[in-house]
mmCIF file of C-alpha atoms and ligand atoms in Angstrom:
data_model
loop_
_atom_site.group_PDB
_atom_site.id
_atom_site.type_symbol
_atom_site.label_atom_id
_atom_site.label_comp_id
_atom_site.label_asym_id
_atom_site.label_seq_id
_atom_site.Cartn_x
_atom_site.Cartn_y
_atom_site.Cartn_z
ATOM 1 C CA MET A 282 63.375 -55.168 -3.612
ATOM 2 C CA SER A 283 62.480 -56.767 -6.462
ATOM 3 C CA GLU A 284 64.147 -55.523 -9.095
ATOM 4 C CA SER A 285 61.544 -56.632 -11.463
ATOM 5 C CA PHE A 286 58.754 -54.981 -10.024
ATOM 6 C CA LEU A 287 60.161 -51.817 -10.153
ATOM 7 C CA HIS A 288 61.650 -52.495 -13.962
ATOM 8 C CA SER A 289 58.313 -53.111 -15.157
ATOM 9 C CA LEU A 290 56.664 -50.317 -13.060
ATOM 10 C CA THR A 291 59.768 -47.706 -15.035
ATOM 11 C CA ASP A 292 57.930 -49.402 -18.245
ATOM 12 C CA ASP A 293 54.797 -48.952 -17.756
ATOM 13 C CA LEU A 294 55.972 -44.769 -16.741
ATOM 14 C CA SER A 295 57.642 -44.719 -20.008
ATOM 15 C CA VAL A 296 54.732 -45.592 -21.748
ATOM 16 C CA LEU A 297 52.607 -42.838 -20.257
ATOM 17 C CA GLU A 298 55.264 -40.644 -21.369
ATOM 18 C CA GLN A 299 55.547 -41.345 -24.819
ATOM 19 C CA ASN A 300 51.401 -41.019 -25.177
ATOM 20 C CA GLY A 301 51.714 -37.850 -23.860
ATOM 21 C CA LEU A 302 49.599 -38.779 -20.511
ATOM 22 C CA TYR A 303 52.504 -38.191 -18.075
ATOM 23 C CA LYS A 304 51.020 -35.615 -15.429
ATOM 24 C CA HIS A 305 53.923 -33.349 -15.200
ATOM 25 C CA GLU A 306 53.713 -30.961 -12.021
ATOM 26 C CA ARG A 307 54.784 -27.152 -12.006
ATOM 27 C CA GLN A 308 55.635 -25.819 -8.919
ATOM 28 C CA MET A 309 53.615 -22.204 -7.521
ATOM 29 C CA THR A 310 55.799 -19.795 -4.959
ATOM 30 C CA SER A 311 53.449 -17.916 -4.513
ATOM 31 C CA ALA A 312 50.137 -18.014 -2.723
ATOM 32 C CA GLN A 313 46.781 -19.631 -5.096
ATOM 33 C CA SER A 314 45.355 -16.423 -6.505
ATOM 34 C CA ALA A 315 44.535 -14.887 -10.069
ATOM 35 C CA GLN A 316 48.055 -13.906 -10.716
ATOM 36 C CA ILE A 317 51.217 -16.664 -9.568
ATOM 37 C CA ASN A 318 54.876 -16.997 -9.467
ATOM 38 C CA ILE A 319 55.932 -20.700 -11.283
ATOM 39 C CA ASP A 320 58.805 -22.146 -11.413
ATOM 40 C CA GLY A 321 60.908 -19.465 -9.883
ATOM 41 C CA GLN A 322 60.437 -17.354 -12.855
ATOM 42 C CA ASP A 323 60.370 -13.403 -12.520
ATOM 43 C CA ARG A 324 57.108 -12.706 -14.423
ATOM 44 C CA PRO A 325 53.264 -13.595 -13.017
ATOM 45 C CA PHE A 326 51.579 -15.967 -14.511
ATOM 46 C CA LEU A 327 47.902 -15.444 -15.366
ATOM 47 C CA ASN A 328 46.319 -18.746 -13.681
ATOM 48 C CA LEU A 329 42.478 -20.111 -15.228
ATOM 49 C CA CYS A 330 42.878 -22.783 -13.733
ATOM 50 C CA SER A 331 42.002 -23.447 -10.211
ATOM 51 C CA ASN A 332 38.978 -23.754 -8.044
ATOM 52 C CA ASN A 333 39.545 -21.069 -6.414
ATOM 53 C CA TYR A 334 36.461 -19.488 -7.657
ATOM 54 C CA LEU A 335 35.938 -16.575 -5.379
ATOM 55 C CA GLY A 336 39.280 -15.730 -5.109
ATOM 56 C CA LEU A 337 39.314 -16.666 -0.793
ATOM 57 C CA ALA A 338 42.356 -19.232 -0.750
ATOM 58 C CA ASP A 339 45.005 -15.687 0.221
ATOM 59 C CA ASN A 340 41.979 -14.193 2.371
ATOM 60 C CA PRO A 341 43.495 -12.425 5.061
ATOM 61 C CA ALA A 342 40.229 -13.135 7.570
ATOM 62 C CA LEU A 343 40.305 -17.123 6.735
ATOM 63 C CA ILE A 344 44.206 -16.182 7.705
ATOM 64 C CA THR A 345 43.435 -15.017 10.781
ATOM 65 C CA SER A 346 40.797 -17.601 11.748
ATOM 66 C CA ALA A 347 43.382 -20.526 11.185
ATOM 67 C CA THR A 348 45.721 -19.017 13.311
ATOM 68 C CA LYS A 349 43.918 -18.057 16.113
ATOM 69 C CA ALA A 350 42.754 -21.953 16.238
ATOM 70 C CA MET A 351 45.671 -23.396 16.087
ATOM 71 C CA LYS A 352 46.532 -21.187 19.265
ATOM 72 C CA THR A 353 43.859 -22.292 21.341
ATOM 73 C CA HIS A 354 43.131 -26.074 19.752
ATOM 74 C CA GLY A 355 46.753 -26.812 18.365
ATOM 75 C CA PHE A 356 47.892 -27.790 15.400
ATOM 76 C CA GLY A 357 46.866 -31.300 15.307
ATOM 77 C CA VAL A 358 44.189 -33.653 16.941
ATOM 78 C CA ALA A 359 46.026 -36.641 16.749
ATOM 79 C CA SER A 360 43.221 -38.500 16.950
ATOM 80 C CA VAL A 361 40.158 -40.288 14.831
ATOM 81 C CA ARG A 362 36.538 -38.409 15.647
ATOM 82 C CA PHE A 363 35.112 -41.594 17.916
ATOM 83 C CA ILE A 364 37.985 -41.836 20.242
ATOM 84 C CA CYS A 365 39.615 -38.346 21.133
ATOM 85 C CA GLY A 366 39.227 -36.312 18.082
ATOM 86 C CA THR A 367 35.841 -34.488 18.517
ATOM 87 C CA LEU A 368 36.585 -31.222 18.922
ATOM 88 C CA ASP A 369 34.009 -28.136 19.465
ATOM 89 C CA LEU A 370 35.152 -26.892 16.450
ATOM 90 C CA HIS A 371 33.911 -29.597 14.171
ATOM 91 C CA ARG A 372 30.192 -29.449 15.789
ATOM 92 C CA THR A 373 30.142 -26.226 14.908
ATOM 93 C CA LEU A 374 31.423 -26.662 11.507
ATOM 94 C CA GLU A 375 28.789 -29.448 11.221
ATOM 95 C CA LYS A 376 26.120 -27.136 12.492
ATOM 96 C CA ARG A 377 27.049 -24.398 10.736
ATOM 97 C CA LEU A 378 27.109 -26.460 7.220
ATOM 98 C CA ALA A 379 23.997 -27.698 7.768
ATOM 99 C CA THR A 380 21.990 -24.395 9.028
ATOM 100 C CA TYR A 381 23.663 -22.797 5.515
ATOM 101 C CA LEU A 382 22.475 -25.873 3.442
ATOM 102 C CA GLU A 383 19.044 -26.270 4.768
ATOM 103 C CA LYS A 384 19.528 -29.864 5.745
ATOM 104 C CA ASP A 385 19.415 -31.511 9.808
ATOM 105 C CA ASP A 386 22.709 -32.476 10.260
ATOM 106 C CA ALA A 387 26.209 -32.470 8.544
ATOM 107 C CA ILE A 388 28.982 -34.895 9.302
ATOM 108 C CA LEU A 389 33.191 -33.771 8.044
ATOM 109 C CA PHE A 390 35.394 -35.708 6.209
ATOM 110 C CA ALA A 391 38.818 -35.238 5.491
ATOM 111 C CA SER A 392 37.716 -34.799 1.936
ATOM 112 C CA CYS A 393 35.353 -35.165 -0.743
ATOM 113 C CA PHE A 394 37.464 -37.822 -2.011
ATOM 114 C CA ASP A 395 36.216 -39.393 0.872
ATOM 115 C CA ALA A 396 32.963 -38.627 1.998
ATOM 116 C CA ASN A 397 31.279 -39.760 -1.164
ATOM 117 C CA ALA A 398 34.369 -42.874 -0.677
ATOM 118 C CA GLY A 399 31.938 -43.388 2.396
ATOM 119 C CA LEU A 400 29.007 -42.590 1.788
ATOM 120 C CA PHE A 401 27.557 -46.189 -0.399
ATOM 121 C CA GLU A 402 29.087 -48.304 1.612
ATOM 122 C CA ALA A 403 27.663 -46.962 5.259
ATOM 123 C CA LEU A 404 23.804 -46.605 3.582
ATOM 124 C CA LEU A 405 23.076 -49.579 0.811
ATOM 125 C CA GLY A 406 23.747 -53.668 1.547
ATOM 126 C CA PRO A 407 23.252 -56.054 -1.765
ATOM 127 C CA GLN A 408 19.735 -56.150 -1.561
ATOM 128 C CA ASP A 409 19.780 -51.851 -2.382
ATOM 129 C CA ALA A 410 20.683 -50.013 -5.806
ATOM 130 C CA ILE A 411 22.428 -46.870 -6.982
ATOM 131 C CA ILE A 412 21.372 -45.342 -10.033
ATOM 132 C CA SER A 413 24.559 -43.261 -11.345
ATOM 133 C CA ASP A 414 25.050 -40.053 -14.086
ATOM 134 C CA SER A 415 27.850 -41.811 -16.351
ATOM 135 C CA LEU A 416 30.116 -38.338 -16.179
ATOM 136 C CA ASN A 417 30.266 -38.883 -12.109
ATOM 137 C CA HIS A 418 33.390 -37.147 -10.277
ATOM 138 C CA ALA A 419 35.789 -40.407 -9.782
ATOM 139 C CA SER A 420 35.149 -40.094 -6.123
ATOM 140 C CA LEU A 421 31.560 -41.036 -6.199
ATOM 141 C CA ILE A 422 32.823 -44.065 -9.003
ATOM 142 C CA ASP A 423 35.037 -45.217 -6.438
ATOM 143 C CA GLY A 424 32.449 -45.183 -3.653
ATOM 144 C CA ILE A 425 30.055 -46.899 -5.610
ATOM 145 C CA ARG A 426 32.511 -49.454 -6.328
ATOM 146 C CA LEU A 427 33.026 -49.755 -2.511
ATOM 147 C CA SER A 428 29.472 -50.478 -2.066
ATOM 148 C CA LYS A 429 27.606 -53.802 -2.556
ATOM 149 C CA ALA A 430 24.580 -52.772 -3.834
ATOM 150 C CA LYS A 431 23.468 -52.988 -7.161
ATOM 151 C CA ARG A 432 24.788 -50.406 -9.959
ATOM 152 C CA TYR A 433 22.704 -48.801 -13.045
ATOM 153 C CA ARG A 434 24.377 -46.656 -14.589
ATOM 154 C CA TYR A 435 22.500 -44.087 -17.615
ATOM 155 C CA ALA A 436 23.604 -41.592 -20.010
ATOM 156 C CA ASN A 437 25.140 -38.106 -18.791
ATOM 157 C CA ARG A 438 21.689 -36.111 -17.876
ATOM 158 C CA ASP A 439 19.574 -37.996 -19.894
ATOM 159 C CA MET A 440 15.776 -38.352 -17.988
ATOM 160 C CA VAL A 441 14.929 -40.765 -20.134
ATOM 161 C CA ASP A 442 17.983 -43.289 -19.357
ATOM 162 C CA LEU A 443 17.059 -42.201 -16.087
ATOM 163 C CA ARG A 444 14.097 -43.680 -16.174
ATOM 164 C CA CYS A 445 14.650 -47.254 -17.784
ATOM 165 C CA GLN A 446 17.326 -47.485 -15.224
ATOM 166 C CA LEU A 447 14.832 -46.713 -11.994
ATOM 167 C CA ILE A 448 12.422 -49.235 -13.764
ATOM 168 C CA ASN A 449 15.334 -51.748 -14.044
ATOM 169 C CA ALA A 450 16.279 -51.610 -10.572
ATOM 170 C CA LYS A 451 13.101 -51.506 -9.298
ATOM 171 C CA ALA A 452 11.683 -54.556 -11.567
ATOM 172 C CA GLN A 453 15.457 -56.524 -9.576
ATOM 173 C CA GLY A 454 13.349 -55.752 -6.334
ATOM 174 C CA ALA A 455 15.752 -53.438 -5.246
ATOM 175 C CA ARG A 456 15.230 -52.327 -1.600
ATOM 176 C CA ARG A 457 16.657 -48.910 -1.457
ATOM 177 C CA LEU A 458 17.191 -47.207 -4.264
ATOM 178 C CA LEU A 459 19.970 -44.236 -4.290
ATOM 179 C CA VAL A 460 19.902 -41.650 -7.389
ATOM 180 C CA VAL A 461 23.377 -39.769 -7.505
ATOM 181 C CA THR A 462 24.575 -36.904 -9.594
ATOM 182 C CA ASP A 463 27.379 -34.350 -9.708
ATOM 183 C CA GLY A 464 25.228 -31.235 -9.802
ATOM 184 C CA VAL A 465 27.452 -29.225 -11.827
ATOM 185 C CA PHE A 466 29.478 -31.793 -14.138
ATOM 186 C CA SER A 467 33.244 -30.844 -13.620
ATOM 187 C CA MET A 468 34.916 -31.884 -16.875
ATOM 188 C CA GLY A 469 32.286 -30.055 -19.155
ATOM 189 C CA GLY A 470 30.887 -27.007 -16.302
ATOM 190 C CA THR A 471 27.132 -28.323 -17.284
ATOM 191 C CA ILE A 472 24.115 -28.903 -14.978
ATOM 192 C CA ALA A 473 22.587 -31.459 -13.767
ATOM 193 C CA PRO A 474 18.534 -31.601 -14.584
ATOM 194 C CA LEU A 475 17.563 -31.475 -10.346
ATOM 195 C CA PRO A 476 13.725 -30.804 -11.195
ATOM 196 C CA GLU A 477 13.627 -33.367 -13.325
ATOM 197 C CA ILE A 478 15.955 -36.358 -11.397
ATOM 198 C CA SER A 479 13.956 -35.504 -8.237
ATOM 199 C CA TYR A 480 10.749 -35.892 -10.072
ATOM 200 C CA LEU A 481 11.509 -39.242 -11.300
ATOM 201 C CA SER A 482 13.281 -40.019 -7.977
ATOM 202 C CA LYS A 483 10.245 -39.505 -5.877
ATOM 203 C CA GLU A 484 8.043 -41.310 -8.931
ATOM 204 C CA PHE A 485 10.287 -44.505 -8.010
ATOM 205 C CA ASP A 486 10.789 -43.626 -4.166
ATOM 206 C CA ALA A 487 14.395 -42.760 -4.331
ATOM 207 C CA LEU A 488 16.753 -41.090 -2.207
ATOM 208 C CA VAL A 489 18.982 -38.421 -3.575
ATOM 209 C CA VAL A 490 22.612 -37.496 -3.550
ATOM 210 C CA VAL A 491 23.674 -34.355 -5.683
ATOM 211 C CA ASP A 492 27.667 -34.081 -5.421
ATOM 212 C CA ASP A 493 27.868 -30.170 -5.171
ATOM 213 C CA CYS A 494 30.878 -29.655 -5.007
ATOM 214 C CA HIS A 495 31.335 -27.156 -7.877
ATOM 215 C CA ALA A 496 28.450 -25.085 -6.636
ATOM 216 C CA THR A 497 28.389 -24.461 -3.256
ATOM 217 C CA GLY A 498 29.574 -20.919 -2.570
ATOM 218 C CA ILE A 499 28.728 -19.975 -5.957
ATOM 219 C CA LEU A 500 25.458 -20.852 -7.696
ATOM 220 C CA GLY A 501 21.706 -20.075 -6.592
ATOM 221 C CA ARG A 502 20.745 -18.711 -3.877
ATOM 222 C CA ALA A 503 23.078 -17.230 -1.160
ATOM 223 C CA GLY A 504 25.829 -19.315 -3.160
ATOM 224 C CA LYS A 505 24.095 -22.313 -1.746
ATOM 225 C CA GLY A 506 24.181 -23.930 -4.434
ATOM 226 C CA THR A 507 22.745 -26.196 -7.549
ATOM 227 C CA PRO A 508 19.112 -27.260 -5.601
ATOM 228 C CA TRP A 509 19.291 -23.455 -5.081
ATOM 229 C CA LEU A 510 19.921 -22.578 -9.234
ATOM 230 C CA TYR A 511 16.571 -24.319 -9.313
ATOM 231 C CA ASP A 512 14.747 -22.940 -5.744
ATOM 232 C CA GLN A 513 13.948 -26.487 -4.941
ATOM 233 C CA PRO A 514 16.414 -27.324 -2.059
ATOM 234 C CA ALA A 515 13.702 -29.675 -0.296
ATOM 235 C CA ASN A 516 14.446 -32.394 -3.052
ATOM 236 C CA VAL A 517 17.747 -32.946 -2.928
ATOM 237 C CA ASP A 518 18.060 -35.624 0.404
ATOM 238 C CA VAL A 519 21.591 -35.287 1.306
ATOM 239 C CA LEU A 520 24.651 -32.994 -0.670
ATOM 240 C CA THR A 521 28.433 -33.951 -0.478
ATOM 241 C CA GLY A 522 30.721 -31.055 -0.699
ATOM 242 C CA THR A 523 33.939 -29.978 0.069
ATOM 243 C CA PHE A 524 35.827 -26.751 1.332
ATOM 244 C CA GLY A 525 38.845 -27.279 -1.271
ATOM 245 C CA LYS A 526 37.417 -24.843 -4.060
ATOM 246 C CA ALA A 527 35.077 -21.906 -3.365
ATOM 247 C CA LEU A 528 35.061 -22.340 0.581
ATOM 248 C CA GLY A 529 38.433 -20.739 0.944
ATOM 249 C CA GLY A 530 40.250 -23.691 -0.858
ATOM 250 C CA ALA A 531 42.042 -25.482 1.573
ATOM 251 C CA LEU A 532 41.091 -29.136 1.945
ATOM 252 C CA GLY A 533 38.041 -30.769 4.123
ATOM 253 C CA GLY A 534 34.515 -32.765 2.604
ATOM 254 C CA TYR A 535 31.585 -32.834 4.243
ATOM 255 C CA ILE A 536 27.658 -34.635 3.893
ATOM 256 C CA CYS A 537 24.481 -32.453 4.613
ATOM 257 C CA GLY A 538 21.821 -34.585 5.121
ATOM 258 C CA PRO A 539 18.484 -35.968 6.939
ATOM 259 C CA GLN A 540 19.619 -36.908 10.933
ATOM 260 C CA PRO A 541 19.771 -41.232 9.840
ATOM 261 C CA VAL A 542 21.480 -40.724 7.364
ATOM 262 C CA ILE A 543 24.258 -38.120 8.932
ATOM 263 C CA ASP A 544 23.542 -40.878 11.990
ATOM 264 C CA MET A 545 24.365 -44.052 9.942
ATOM 265 C CA LEU A 546 27.318 -42.260 8.808
ATOM 266 C CA ARG A 547 28.903 -41.726 11.069
ATOM 267 C CA GLN A 548 28.302 -45.193 13.300
ATOM 268 C CA ARG A 549 29.088 -46.635 9.640
ATOM 269 C CA ALA A 550 30.939 -45.131 7.063
ATOM 270 C CA ARG A 551 35.176 -46.124 6.838
ATOM 271 C CA PRO A 552 36.892 -43.145 6.170
ATOM 272 C CA TYR A 553 34.976 -40.988 9.092
ATOM 273 C CA LEU A 554 36.178 -43.510 11.307
ATOM 274 C CA PHE A 555 39.037 -44.368 10.481
ATOM 275 C CA SER A 556 41.094 -41.313 9.712
ATOM 276 C CA ASN A 557 42.083 -38.390 11.438
ATOM 277 C CA SER A 558 39.850 -35.491 12.358
ATOM 278 C CA LEU A 559 40.328 -31.985 10.121
ATOM 279 C CA PRO A 560 43.039 -29.900 11.949
ATOM 280 C CA PRO A 561 41.706 -26.841 14.076
ATOM 281 C CA ALA A 562 42.712 -24.294 11.623
ATOM 282 C CA ILE A 563 40.669 -25.562 8.644
ATOM 283 C CA VAL A 564 37.907 -25.808 10.457
ATOM 284 C CA ALA A 565 37.914 -22.912 12.035
ATOM 285 C CA ALA A 566 38.970 -20.820 8.873
ATOM 286 C CA SER A 567 36.175 -23.015 7.209
ATOM 287 C CA ILE A 568 33.387 -21.612 9.226
ATOM 288 C CA THR A 569 34.794 -18.371 8.917
ATOM 289 C CA ALA A 570 34.215 -19.360 5.114
ATOM 290 C CA LEU A 571 30.811 -20.216 5.217
ATOM 291 C CA ASP A 572 30.063 -16.569 7.008
ATOM 292 C CA MET A 573 31.955 -14.890 4.329
ATOM 293 C CA VAL A 574 30.599 -16.994 1.739
ATOM 294 C CA GLU A 575 26.528 -16.151 2.631
ATOM 295 C CA ASP A 576 26.749 -12.738 2.905
ATOM 296 C CA ALA A 577 28.766 -12.059 -0.607
ATOM 297 C CA ASN A 578 26.286 -11.563 -3.416
ATOM 298 C CA HIS A 579 28.932 -9.290 -4.609
ATOM 299 C CA ILE A 580 31.511 -11.570 -5.272
ATOM 300 C CA ARG A 581 29.366 -13.786 -7.159
ATOM 301 C CA GLU A 582 27.927 -10.439 -9.080
ATOM 302 C CA LYS A 583 31.758 -10.384 -10.330
ATOM 303 C CA LEU A 584 32.591 -14.379 -10.457
ATOM 304 C CA SER A 585 29.281 -13.988 -12.958
ATOM 305 C CA ALA A 586 30.149 -10.798 -14.933
ATOM 306 C CA ASN A 587 33.877 -11.795 -15.529
ATOM 307 C CA THR A 588 32.401 -15.661 -16.610
ATOM 308 C CA MET A 589 30.064 -13.545 -19.197
ATOM 309 C CA LEU A 590 33.078 -11.826 -20.612
ATOM 310 C CA TRP A 591 35.582 -15.235 -20.199
ATOM 311 C CA ARG A 592 33.084 -17.002 -22.827
ATOM 312 C CA ASN A 593 31.940 -14.099 -24.902
ATOM 313 C CA GLY A 594 35.303 -13.562 -25.821
ATOM 314 C CA LEU A 595 36.378 -17.410 -26.608
ATOM 315 C CA GLN A 596 33.413 -17.752 -28.629
ATOM 316 C CA LYS A 597 34.403 -14.471 -30.375
ATOM 317 C CA ILE A 598 37.229 -15.629 -31.059
ATOM 318 C CA GLY A 599 35.844 -19.290 -32.352
ATOM 319 C CA PHE A 600 36.472 -21.309 -29.977
ATOM 320 C CA GLU A 601 34.205 -24.814 -29.039
ATOM 321 C CA ILE A 602 33.285 -24.101 -25.963
ATOM 322 C CA LEU A 603 31.135 -25.816 -23.543
ATOM 323 C CA GLY A 604 28.518 -25.321 -20.524
ATOM 324 C CA ASP A 605 26.425 -22.458 -20.227
ATOM 325 C CA THR A 606 27.177 -20.376 -17.269
ATOM 326 C CA HIS A 607 29.690 -21.380 -14.819
ATOM 327 C CA PRO A 608 33.428 -20.237 -14.512
ATOM 328 C CA ILE A 609 34.205 -23.839 -15.478
ATOM 329 C CA VAL A 610 35.031 -23.088 -19.373
ATOM 330 C CA PRO A 611 36.124 -25.649 -21.338
ATOM 331 C CA ILE A 612 37.955 -25.434 -24.606
ATOM 332 C CA MET A 613 37.796 -28.209 -27.239
ATOM 333 C CA VAL A 614 41.140 -29.442 -28.999
ATOM 334 C CA GLY A 615 40.031 -33.168 -29.555
ATOM 335 C CA ASP A 616 43.397 -34.547 -29.990
ATOM 336 C CA ALA A 617 45.580 -34.738 -26.649
ATOM 337 C CA ALA A 618 49.030 -33.669 -28.725
ATOM 338 C CA LYS A 619 47.203 -30.356 -29.651
ATOM 339 C CA ALA A 620 45.812 -29.746 -26.608
ATOM 340 C CA THR A 621 49.700 -30.060 -24.618
ATOM 341 C CA ASP A 622 50.712 -27.713 -27.406
ATOM 342 C CA PHE A 623 47.957 -25.191 -26.983
ATOM 343 C CA GLN A 624 48.743 -25.111 -23.128
ATOM 344 C CA ASN A 625 52.753 -24.781 -23.593
ATOM 345 C CA THR A 626 52.117 -22.087 -25.948
ATOM 346 C CA LEU A 627 49.575 -20.332 -23.681
ATOM 347 C CA TYR A 628 52.524 -21.447 -21.023
ATOM 348 C CA ALA A 629 54.711 -18.940 -22.792
ATOM 349 C CA LYS A 630 52.881 -16.015 -22.726
ATOM 350 C CA GLY A 631 52.837 -15.998 -19.291
ATOM 351 C CA ILE A 632 48.838 -18.291 -18.529
ATOM 352 C CA PHE A 633 49.147 -20.954 -16.930
ATOM 353 C CA VAL A 634 45.994 -23.583 -18.178
ATOM 354 C CA THR A 635 46.352 -27.521 -18.275
ATOM 355 C CA ALA A 636 45.145 -29.499 -21.037
ATOM 356 C CA PHE A 637 43.361 -32.573 -20.396
ATOM 357 C CA SER A 638 43.205 -36.076 -22.199
ATOM 358 C CA TYR A 639 42.384 -39.514 -21.661
ATOM 359 C CA PRO A 640 41.946 -41.506 -19.774
ATOM 360 C CA VAL A 641 40.609 -37.620 -17.324
ATOM 361 C CA VAL A 642 38.127 -37.515 -21.080
ATOM 362 C CA PRO A 643 37.138 -39.415 -23.587
ATOM 363 C CA LYS A 644 39.649 -40.553 -26.265
ATOM 364 C CA GLY A 645 39.658 -37.960 -29.103
ATOM 365 C CA GLN A 646 37.835 -35.036 -26.356
ATOM 366 C CA ALA A 647 40.795 -33.554 -25.203
ATOM 367 C CA ARG A 648 40.356 -29.727 -24.132
ATOM 368 C CA ILE A 649 42.096 -27.043 -22.023
ATOM 369 C CA ARG A 650 39.774 -26.962 -19.023
ATOM 370 C CA THR A 651 39.658 -22.483 -17.581
ATOM 371 C CA GLN A 652 37.458 -21.465 -15.032
ATOM 372 C CA MET A 653 37.250 -18.020 -14.241
ATOM 373 C CA ASN A 654 37.732 -16.479 -10.551
ATOM 374 C CA ALA A 655 36.233 -13.047 -9.170
ATOM 375 C CA ARG A 656 39.561 -11.917 -8.528
ATOM 376 C CA MET A 657 40.317 -11.453 -12.483
ATOM 377 C CA THR A 658 40.619 -7.803 -13.885
ATOM 378 C CA GLU A 659 38.799 -7.216 -17.071
ATOM 379 C CA GLU A 660 42.221 -6.178 -17.934
ATOM 380 C CA GLN A 661 43.787 -9.218 -16.820
ATOM 381 C CA ILE A 662 41.013 -11.479 -18.900
ATOM 382 C CA GLY A 663 41.472 -9.146 -22.104
ATOM 383 C CA PHE A 664 45.738 -9.627 -21.625
ATOM 384 C CA ALA A 665 44.200 -13.901 -21.509
ATOM 385 C CA LEU A 666 41.892 -13.488 -23.953
ATOM 386 C CA GLN A 667 44.550 -11.905 -27.099
ATOM 387 C CA ALA A 668 47.113 -14.870 -25.721
ATOM 388 C CA PHE A 669 44.550 -17.638 -26.349
ATOM 389 C CA GLY A 670 43.683 -16.077 -29.799
ATOM 390 C CA GLN A 671 47.211 -15.467 -30.754
ATOM 391 C CA ALA A 672 48.054 -19.094 -29.399
ATOM 392 C CA GLY A 673 44.728 -20.473 -30.719
ATOM 393 C CA VAL A 674 45.873 -19.640 -34.051
ATOM 394 C CA GLY A 675 49.316 -20.406 -34.328
ATOM 395 C CA THR A 676 48.620 -23.987 -32.672
ATOM 396 C CA GLY A 677 45.584 -24.258 -35.111
ATOM 397 C CA VAL A 678 42.466 -24.890 -32.726
ATOM 398 C CA CYS A 679 41.103 -22.316 -34.071
HETATM 399 C C1 PLP B 128 33.027 -33.163 -8.287
HETATM 400 C C2 PLP B 128 34.041 -33.479 -7.456
HETATM 401 N N1 PLP B 128 33.576 -34.403 -6.337
HETATM 402 C C3 PLP B 128 34.563 -34.572 -5.823
HETATM 403 C C4 PLP B 128 35.530 -34.197 -5.299
HETATM 404 C C5 PLP B 128 36.720 -34.313 -4.133
HETATM 405 O O1 PLP B 128 36.928 -33.381 -3.408
HETATM 406 P P1 PLP B 128 38.411 -33.075 -2.322
HETATM 407 O O2 PLP B 128 38.875 -32.309 -3.458
HETATM 408 O O3 PLP B 128 37.796 -32.352 -1.373
HETATM 409 O O4 PLP B 128 38.520 -34.582 -2.076
HETATM 410 C C6 PLP B 128 35.797 -33.397 -6.348
HETATM 411 C C7 PLP B 128 37.691 -32.399 -6.702
HETATM 412 O O5 PLP B 128 38.263 -32.403 -7.624
HETATM 413 C C8 PLP B 128 35.116 -32.926 -7.651
HETATM 414 O O6 PLP B 128 35.681 -31.999 -9.017
#
C-alpha cells in the first residue's frame, strides 16, 4: 500500500473540510417522508430536501407490489439484460413507460445517471454534434464527455445563444445534430423553454433530448412532464428520467423515444450492456407507481397548493428565492459559510435542509435548496415558515 498516496488523499480531504465543502451525511432511521427521524434523536424533523415530491416513497401499494414480485421473481437477476437478465416485468415496465410518455418504446437503466451516461456515445460519432445547456445535470455533462461528438454549449435557457451554437455546429459540417436540456433545472427550479428549443431544433434538423427527472410525475397533463406543460409532447423526441424521485423514489432510470433510438441503445449503450438489470421488486413497484401517478391529479393539486403556500410565505418573510412554480424552491444566501450556518440553525429547530455551495453551484451563489412535497400539512408548512424566518434573521440571510 502506498502511504504517500493515502497521505495526499488525506491532505485533499482536509482542504475540503477547511473550505466548508466536505459533505457530511446524516442518517435517517425512518422511511423517507415529510417528517423523518434522524441521527437517533427522539424528536422528528420536517424534511424539506427530498425528491419525494408526491410522497410515494413509503406508499403501501408500492411496498405490496415489490414484496409480491420478490415472491414470484426472486430478489436479484444476476445478469445483464442481453445474457439472461430480461424478465417479463422489464418489458412490461418499458411498454408501460412508452404508453405513459407517448413514445414508441423505452429502455431501462440502473439509474438515470447511467441512462444519460450511455445515451450520447451510443448515438453519435466524431462527425456529429451535441448542443447542450450550460446548466445541464452532471450526468448529461459526463455522458457528453464520453461521446466522440463535437460539443457546443449554450448559456442557460438562452435561445439566441442556442441558435448561434446550432449555426456553428452546422457550419462545421456536423452530420447528426442533437440538442439536450434538463426539463427542470435542479439547482434553480427553473423550466426549460421547450417550444423555442423545439422550433430551433426543427429549423436545424436536430434531435431534441430532455432530461425530465424533476418533472415526470408532477408537471403537465397527468404528470407526464415538461413537454406536456407546454402541450407540445410530440416536439420532444427523446425523454430521459428516473424512478428515484416522484415515481416512488427508489432507483432506476430510463430513456423513452423513437424505435430506432431505443433499438440502437439496446445494442450500444454501455451502462445497459455491461451492468446488471433492475431487480424485480423495483420493476414491479415502478409499474404500480406509473399506474398511480397517471391517476394522481389530486396529489399534484396538493403539491401545487403546498408549493404556492411555501413560495409566497418565504417571499413575504423577505427571502430571495429562485424558480417559478416548481416545488424546487432555492433560497439564495451567497456566502458558503453563511449557508451552512443557516442550515445548522434550521436543524436545531427541527428542519432538515442541505446547503449547496461551490462546486455544486457557482462560487458566491450558495443556497439552501428546499423541495416541497404533497405530504406536508398546512400546519407543518406554517411551522417551517416560522423556523425559516427566525433562522434567516438570526443568521443574517434576510
Ligand atoms: C436532472 C437529473 N438528471 C439525472 C439525475 C440522475 O438520476 P438517478 O438518481 O436516477 O441516477 C438526477 C438526479 O439527481 C437529476 O436531478
